[in-house]
PDB file of C-alpha atoms in Angstrom:
ATOM      1  CA  LEU A 238      -3.790   4.481  30.352  1.00  0.00           C
ATOM      2  CA  PRO A 239      -6.456   2.775  32.383  1.00  0.00           C
ATOM      3  CA  ARG A 240      -5.317  -0.438  33.948  1.00  0.00           C
ATOM      4  CA  PRO A 241      -7.070  -3.297  32.236  1.00  0.00           C
ATOM      5  CA  ARG A 242      -8.693  -6.093  34.139  1.00  0.00           C
ATOM      6  CA  GLU A 243      -6.365  -8.987  34.770  1.00  0.00           C
ATOM      7  CA  SER A 244      -8.487 -11.443  32.836  1.00  0.00           C
ATOM      8  CA  CYS A 245      -8.560  -9.412  29.699  1.00  0.00           C
ATOM      9  CA  SER A 246      -5.913 -10.767  27.376  1.00  0.00           C
ATOM     10  CA  TRP A 247      -6.874  -8.340  24.666  1.00  0.00           C
ATOM     11  CA  HIS A 248      -5.394  -5.406  26.544  1.00  0.00           C
ATOM     12  CA  ARG A 249      -2.275  -7.277  27.323  1.00  0.00           C
ATOM     13  CA  LYS A 250      -1.503  -7.604  23.657  1.00  0.00           C
ATOM     14  CA  LEU A 251      -2.043  -3.936  22.995  1.00  0.00           C
ATOM     15  CA  LEU A 252      -0.019  -2.488  25.798  1.00  0.00           C
ATOM     16  CA  ARG A 253       3.699  -1.957  25.725  1.00  0.00           C
ATOM     17  CA  PRO A 254       5.578  -4.327  28.004  1.00  0.00           C
ATOM     18  CA  SER A 255       6.420  -1.504  30.371  1.00  0.00           C
ATOM     19  CA  GLN A 256       2.745  -0.699  30.757  1.00  0.00           C
ATOM     20  CA  GLN A 257       1.445  -4.199  31.179  1.00  0.00           C
ATOM     21  CA  PRO A 258      -0.106  -4.805  34.549  1.00  0.00           C
ATOM     22  CA  LEU A 259       1.724  -7.218  36.762  1.00  0.00           C
ATOM     23  CA  PRO A 260      -0.169 -10.415  37.263  1.00  0.00           C
ATOM     24  CA  TYR A 261      -1.714 -10.759  40.668  1.00  0.00           C
ATOM     25  CA  VAL A 262      -0.087 -13.773  42.276  1.00  0.00           C
ATOM     26  CA  GLU A 263      -1.311 -15.313  45.496  1.00  0.00           C
ATOM     27  CA  GLU A 264       1.258 -16.885  47.760  1.00  0.00           C
ATOM     28  CA  GLY A 265       2.055 -20.441  46.845  1.00  0.00           C
ATOM     29  CA  ARG A 266       0.311 -20.284  43.489  1.00  0.00           C
ATOM     30  CA  ARG A 267       2.204 -20.820  40.291  1.00  0.00           C
ATOM     31  CA  ARG A 268       2.820 -17.662  38.348  1.00  0.00           C
ATOM     32  CA  ARG A 269       0.580 -17.193  35.335  1.00  0.00           C
ATOM     33  CA  ARG A 270       2.282 -17.180  31.981  1.00  0.00           C
ATOM     34  CA  TRP A 271       1.796 -14.252  29.652  1.00  0.00           C
ATOM     35  CA  LYS A 272       2.070 -16.342  26.573  1.00  0.00           C
ATOM     36  CA  ARG A 273      -0.521 -18.983  25.983  1.00  0.00           C
ATOM     37  CA  ARG A 274       0.282 -22.050  23.935  1.00  0.00           C
ATOM     38  CA  ARG A 275      -1.507 -21.905  20.621  1.00  0.00           C
ATOM     39  CA  ARG A 276      -3.387 -24.951  19.486  1.00  0.00           C
ATOM     40  CA  ARG A 277      -2.418 -25.858  15.956  1.00  0.00           C
ATOM     41  CA  ARG A 278      -5.313 -25.977  13.550  1.00  0.00           C
ATOM     42  CA  ARG A 279      -5.150 -28.525  10.780  1.00  0.00           C
ATOM     43  CA  ARG A 280      -4.627 -26.661   7.547  1.00  0.00           C
ATOM     44  CA  GLN A 281      -7.381 -27.183   5.050  1.00  0.00           C
ATOM     45  CA  ARG A 282      -6.187 -28.303   1.686  1.00  0.00           C
ATOM     46  CA  ARG A 283      -8.310 -25.924  -0.320  1.00  0.00           C
ATOM     47  CA  SER A 284      -6.929 -22.458  -0.561  1.00  0.00           C
ATOM     48  CA  TRP A 285      -9.212 -19.653   0.466  1.00  0.00           C
ATOM     49  CA  ARG A 286      -8.855 -18.081  -2.978  1.00  0.00           C
ATOM     50  CA  ARG A 287     -10.267 -21.109  -4.676  1.00  0.00           C
ATOM     51  CA  ARG A 288     -13.087 -21.270  -2.182  1.00  0.00           C
ATOM     52  CA  ARG A 289     -13.885 -17.631  -2.774  1.00  0.00           C
ATOM     53  CA  MET A 290     -13.944 -18.129  -6.506  1.00  0.00           C
ATOM     54  CA  ARG A 291     -16.237 -21.062  -6.024  1.00  0.00           C
ATOM     55  CA  ARG A 292     -18.600 -18.996  -3.914  1.00  0.00           C
ATOM     56  CA  ARG A 293     -18.667 -16.301  -6.564  1.00  0.00           C
ATOM     57  CA  VAL A 294     -19.854 -18.521  -9.349  1.00  0.00           C
ATOM     58  CA  ARG A 295     -23.527 -18.378 -10.108  1.00  0.00           C
ATOM     59  CA  TRP A 296     -24.926 -21.834 -10.162  1.00  0.00           C
ATOM     60  CA  SER A 297     -26.662 -23.244 -13.171  1.00  0.00           C
ATOM     61  CA  TRP A 298     -27.427 -26.659 -14.598  1.00  0.00           C
ATOM     62  CA  SER A 299     -25.255 -26.153 -17.604  1.00  0.00           C
ATOM     63  CA  TRP A 300     -21.580 -26.171 -16.815  1.00  0.00           C
ATOM     64  CA  ARG A 301     -20.844 -23.872 -19.740  1.00  0.00           C
ATOM     65  CA  ARG A 302     -23.024 -21.132 -18.389  1.00  0.00           C
ATOM     66  CA  ARG A 303     -21.449 -21.503 -14.984  1.00  0.00           C
ATOM     67  CA  TRP A 304     -18.010 -21.329 -16.492  1.00  0.00           C
ATOM     68  CA  MET A 305     -18.865 -18.296 -18.587  1.00  0.00           C
ATOM     69  CA  TRP A 306     -20.158 -16.532 -15.564  1.00  0.00           C
ATOM     70  CA  ARG A 307     -16.947 -17.201 -13.732  1.00  0.00           C
ATOM     71  CA  ARG A 308     -14.947 -15.844 -16.624  1.00  0.00           C
ATOM     72  CA  ARG A 309     -17.041 -12.732 -16.726  1.00  0.00           C
ATOM     73  CA  ARG A 310     -16.443 -12.104 -13.046  1.00  0.00           C
ATOM     74  CA  ARG A 311     -12.768 -12.595 -13.433  1.00  0.00           C
ATOM     75  CA  ARG A 312     -12.568 -10.157 -16.308  1.00  0.00           C
ATOM     76  CA  ARG A 313     -14.299  -7.512 -14.270  1.00  0.00           C
ATOM     77  CA  ARG A 314     -11.631  -7.625 -11.613  1.00  0.00           C
ATOM     78  CA  LYS A 315      -8.819  -6.778 -13.981  1.00  0.00           C
ATOM     79  CA  ARG A 316      -6.101  -4.702 -12.409  1.00  0.00           C
ATOM     80  CA  ARG A 317      -5.248  -1.435 -14.054  1.00  0.00           C
ATOM     81  CA  ARG A 318      -1.610  -1.153 -14.942  1.00  0.00           C
ATOM     82  CA  ARG A 319       0.142   2.139 -15.287  1.00  0.00           C
ATOM     83  CA  ARG A 320       1.335   2.684 -18.828  1.00  0.00           C
ATOM     84  CA  ARG A 321       4.900   3.794 -19.119  1.00  0.00           C
ATOM     85  CA  ARG A 322       5.326   6.300 -21.875  1.00  0.00           C
ATOM     86  CA  ARG A 323       8.088   5.315 -24.199  1.00  0.00           C
ATOM     87  CA  ARG A 324      10.010   8.210 -25.612  1.00  0.00           C
ATOM     88  CA  ARG A 325      10.472   8.138 -29.336  1.00  0.00           C
ATOM     89  CA  TRP A 326      14.084   8.317 -30.260  1.00  0.00           C
ATOM     90  CA  ARG A 327      14.925  11.362 -32.348  1.00  0.00           C
ATOM     91  CA  TRP A 328      18.019  12.243 -34.194  1.00  0.00           C
ATOM     92  CA  ARG A 329      19.830  14.840 -32.236  1.00  0.00           C
ATOM     93  CA  ARG A 330      23.222  16.349 -32.581  1.00  0.00           C
ATOM     94  CA  ARG A 331      25.835  14.542 -30.635  1.00  0.00           C
ATOM     95  CA  ARG A 332      27.780  16.761 -28.330  1.00  0.00           C
ATOM     96  CA  LYS A 333      31.484  16.848 -28.912  1.00  0.00           C
ATOM     97  CA  LYS A 334      33.267  14.807 -26.290  1.00  0.00           C
ATOM     98  CA  THR A 335      35.275  17.006 -24.001  1.00  0.00           C
ATOM     99  CA  THR A 336      38.511  15.992 -22.422  1.00  0.00           C
ATOM    100  CA  THR A 337      37.995  14.112 -19.208  1.00  0.00           C
ATOM    101  CA  THR A 338      38.374  16.086 -16.018  1.00  0.00           C
ATOM    102  CA  THR A 339      37.838  15.369 -12.386  1.00  0.00           C
ATOM    103  CA  ASN A 340      34.397  16.112 -11.113  1.00  0.00           C
ATOM    104  CA  THR A 341      34.986  19.242  -9.166  1.00  0.00           C
ATOM    105  CA  GLU A 342      32.326  20.442  -6.850  1.00  0.00           C
ATOM    106  CA  GLU A 343      31.677  23.507  -8.940  1.00  0.00           C
ATOM    107  CA  GLU A 344      31.193  21.464 -12.078  1.00  0.00           C
ATOM    108  CA  ARG A 345      28.726  19.255 -10.336  1.00  0.00           C
ATOM    109  CA  ARG A 346      26.818  22.256  -9.114  1.00  0.00           C
ATOM    110  CA  ARG A 347      26.585  23.645 -12.599  1.00  0.00           C
ATOM    111  CA  ARG A 348      25.199  20.373 -13.859  1.00  0.00           C
ATOM    112  CA  ARG A 349      22.656  20.285 -11.070  1.00  0.00           C
ATOM    113  CA  ARG A 350      21.497  23.804 -11.944  1.00  0.00           C
ATOM    114  CA  ARG A 351      20.887  22.752 -15.504  1.00  0.00           C
ATOM    115  CA  ARG A 352      18.743  19.852 -14.382  1.00  0.00           C
ATOM    116  CA  ARG A 353      16.276  21.981 -12.448  1.00  0.00           C
ATOM    117  CA  ARG A 354      12.936  22.302 -14.207  1.00  0.00           C
ATOM    118  CA  ARG A 355      10.858  25.409 -14.251  1.00  0.00           C
ATOM    119  CA  ARG A 356       7.379  25.375 -12.793  1.00  0.00           C
ATOM    120  CA  ARG A 357       4.428  26.707 -14.721  1.00  0.00           C
ATOM    121  CA  ARG A 358       2.210  29.063 -12.853  1.00  0.00           C
ATOM    122  CA  ARG A 359      -1.458  28.503 -13.312  1.00  0.00           C
ATOM    123  CA  ARG A 360      -3.681  31.522 -13.376  1.00  0.00           C
ATOM    124  CA  ARG A 361      -6.946  31.077 -11.620  1.00  0.00           C
ATOM    125  CA  ARG A 362      -9.902  32.207 -13.619  1.00  0.00           C
ATOM    126  CA  ARG A 363     -12.536  34.087 -11.707  1.00  0.00           C
ATOM    127  CA  SER A 364     -16.035  33.972 -13.034  1.00  0.00           C
ATOM    128  CA  LYS A 365     -17.528  37.173 -14.375  1.00  0.00           C
ATOM    129  CA  LYS A 366     -20.380  36.973 -11.968  1.00  0.00           C
ATOM    130  CA  ARG A 367     -18.029  36.822  -9.070  1.00  0.00           C
ATOM    131  CA  ARG A 368     -16.071  39.792 -10.295  1.00  0.00           C
ATOM    132  CA  LYS A 369     -19.246  41.732 -10.768  1.00  0.00           C
ATOM    133  CA  TYR A 370     -20.472  41.161  -7.234  1.00  0.00           C
ATOM    134  CA  GLN A 371     -17.072  41.602  -5.666  1.00  0.00           C
ATOM    135  CA  GLU A 372     -17.155  45.386  -5.985  1.00  0.00           C
TER     136      GLU A 372
END
């Protein structure tokens, strides 16, 4: 990596500590701190979301029209939820309860084999034109 200039704090943040350049210190000068003290900004009371909503609203003399416009915008941003398919319950024959046994490794393996699902192979259709010119 190229050594960044000493004054450039941007690089210092990006580099790993082992790669950070050592600060150049003249004799008798105090060593420069890596970390600067951050000045605290006064938090604004309004949240940025509210401000953004406010900016989005088209202005009009009638408050109702303004409000309707806001509602319309909000409706447009609706998040799509994934629908979970609910399985319909069907009557099915109950299996006869077997006597309880310890879960042997073999038994478990058998159960796992049953669970595996088969994959369907899709046949790719070639167009007639393609077949014709292939020869």
